[in-house]
Amino acid sequence: MRQALVEARGLMKTYKRKDGTEVYAVQGIDLDIYKGEVFSFLGPNGAGKTTTISMISGLLAPTKGEATIGGFSITRQPMEAKKLLGVVPQEIALYPTLSARQNLDFFGRMYGLGGKELAMAVDEVLEFTDLKDRAKDRVDTFSGGMKRRVNIGVGLLHKPQLVYMDEPTVGVDPQSRRRILDTVIRLREERKMTVLYTTHLMEEAQELSNRVGIIDQGRIIALGTVGELVQKVGEEDRLIFDVGEQHIDNAVLERFKQVAGVTRATYQSYNLKPAAGAEDSAEIIVEKRSTGTMQIVRSGQVTDGEITVYAKRGRKALPELLRIADELGVSILSVEVREPDLEAVFLHLTGRALRE
Amino acid sequence: MRKILSITFNDMILYFRDPGAVIGTFLIPVVFAVVLGFAFSGNNGPTQVRIDVIDNDNTALSQLFLTNLRQANTALVLCPADNSEDDFCRLGDDPALTEERSLGRLSNNDTLALLVIPAGFEASVEANQPVSVTYRSNENAAAPTFILQAVQAVVQRMGGALVASNVATNTVAEALPFDDDAARDAFRQQAYDEAAQLWAENPFSVSYVAAAGAPQASNSQGGFGQSVPGMASMFVTFTVLISAINLIRERKNWTLQRLTTMPVSRAQILAGKILMYFLLGMIQFIAMFGFGLLVTTILSNFSENVTPLYLGQDALGLLLIMASLTLCMTALGFLMGTLIRTEMQGAALLNLLGLSLAPLGGAWWPLDIVPEFMRVVGHISPIAWAMDGFRKLLFEQGTLVSVLPEVGIMLAMAAVFFVFAITRFKIE
Ligand SMILES: Nc1ncnc2c1ncn2[C@@H]1O[C@H](COP(=O)(O)OP(=O)(O)OP(=O)(O)O)[C@@H](O)[C@H]1O
Ligand SMILES: [Mg+2]
């Protein structure tokens, strides 16, 4: 029997614009977060992740609806509810002129710790976040990644049952990101904590979560384990062929569709625009919309085309597809095989990519 | 409560983390106070003290007595005789004093003492009969001792001179009868003058001037007694109004939002911050008065014109005024914090409020020198009430009880500001 630690019902938040019209930041969220799981909110910028977290942490009063933590209403029994909870805000919520230790010390007291217990908790967090040797330095002398770690550490001081982490990897280098993700896994595995994690990166949600809620425009549009969600888009792999500037006609796509296992084949071409200010340079860096990868193209080369093939067991179909391309004189610059993922789910549900 | 104190302590550390904080909080205000103190030195404006005089004798001798009293201490304003045009005596339209009315004025703290010269004063003195002048002081205002000392000294001096002249007159009369009464009076007058002269030069009377007039006799009390409380009030106002900007900064830092996700109530957060600014203001106030005393004490060793700042006789009253003003301004600061959105707005409003409330309230110059109208308008500034209170203590020998009205008004203002601030206080 799974026990819900957080229960939210009909949470809604609206803001009034200057002209009097209402903006829906969150428009009705029902949610159960079970004890011991990592639950992720996955959604693009402005989806309402922070607003939802703020409402279930007592920072924002919901316009409608309510939430409980461990059975305590966050609006009517805030003290009891908040004791169970550690929050890691999206912003670095620290006193920049204080040292890491001073920050931890102060916030520890706010969680009701004191004396030996506090000193031990602070030491433990410094150890856990690997900041022992910088404990005495002012936070404003820290790197972005180190600040993030202190920011996380504060939320763990009182060993809460439940931790909210709001996009804790924003703006950090890959190494620090890895560290933070490992921290989340350790919290679940070693400390049996329940974690609510928000991100707009599907890789993170996919790696960390027991369950994922995909959130868009203030609503949860899909909820379940990664496996369950991916099933929604079927079990097809996507094969993405980069064909550069070549023109691809329908005949090629028709031939592709006849290969065993292939269900669909589409061709898209993009006009690549150089980044503002880089128009005159010999080489320009552009981002491919479909894969989100960065590419260097020669100046003047302004179109880029891709054939996307949907196929069951795509890797098996690959040699045959390449042979056909060769036969038709289409040169393939690169191939990428994508197994079904949350990105595809989001695309499937909204028709938009997660990262714009 | 522990959480409240932790917030207070943490904010205090944050405040003094800024390297400029110590300079801005202590050094600059002291420099201002010292410079202004010298600028106002020699100004005896605020050093005057009202005493009621009822002269039932109204003879040459009683007048002489009062003249001597005026000379003994120039700080004394004898009401109604010496009332100023702007009614320093606070007599209103009716200048006549009865004993009953004066007793009422005494208990209202309108005057600090009452002197009644009995009818037949001159006659009794001339007949060598014992006569007594009645002196009453305000019990509440804890008997301004220098007034009594002045009176006693004059009585003693005049009494001594009168005895001498009487004795002289009688002695002369026996040896060499006068032609007529006029000649006899002329001689008596001459003998009195000479005797009075002798008494005036007598070392005893010199020591009386020093003892009775100590705070008032010095030029520097007029200056520093104005500039130290004035500058302290102004800079404390600035310091605690900064709390408004600090609220904005903490919101921007997200630390305020983080606090609300912790098991701390909004009331606790607010209380911790209010306590911090209250304590900070008090520390600054006390430090300013301490430095004022220190600087004047040091300077008094080098210059005759400077005496150590006289802080009155009631330290508790002093603290009470400081506390009321600080609380009032802290409340105003928090109210301000709920009205502004950005640090820039905060800085603008801070300057506007600080730079208007201070001069309006008499922090830059004493309100005695501004027109009546401005004096009334100035009392919308809490600083005006604080300055009134300080003046009672530093110049008029007032006590805690005598400053209660000012304290009450400042606390009432604080209450109003707090009610508005708390109803408007939001964190997100
Ligand atoms: N104070 C506010 N006033 C008006 N609109 C707001 C306010 N706060 C948030 N919103 C709006 O609510 C929506 C949801 O914002 P929210 O911060 O919850 O998004 P998010 O999912 O956390 O995005 P991100 O990934 O960028 O952090 C946005 O459209 C935002 O513009
Ligand atoms: Mg957010």
CSV table of C-alpha atoms in Angstrom, one decimal, chain B residues 248 310 322:
chain,number,residue,atom,x,y,z
B,248,ILE,CA,13.2,44.5,-0.4
B,310,TYR,CA,25.2,67.6,30.8
B,322,MET,CA,15.4,57.2,22.8
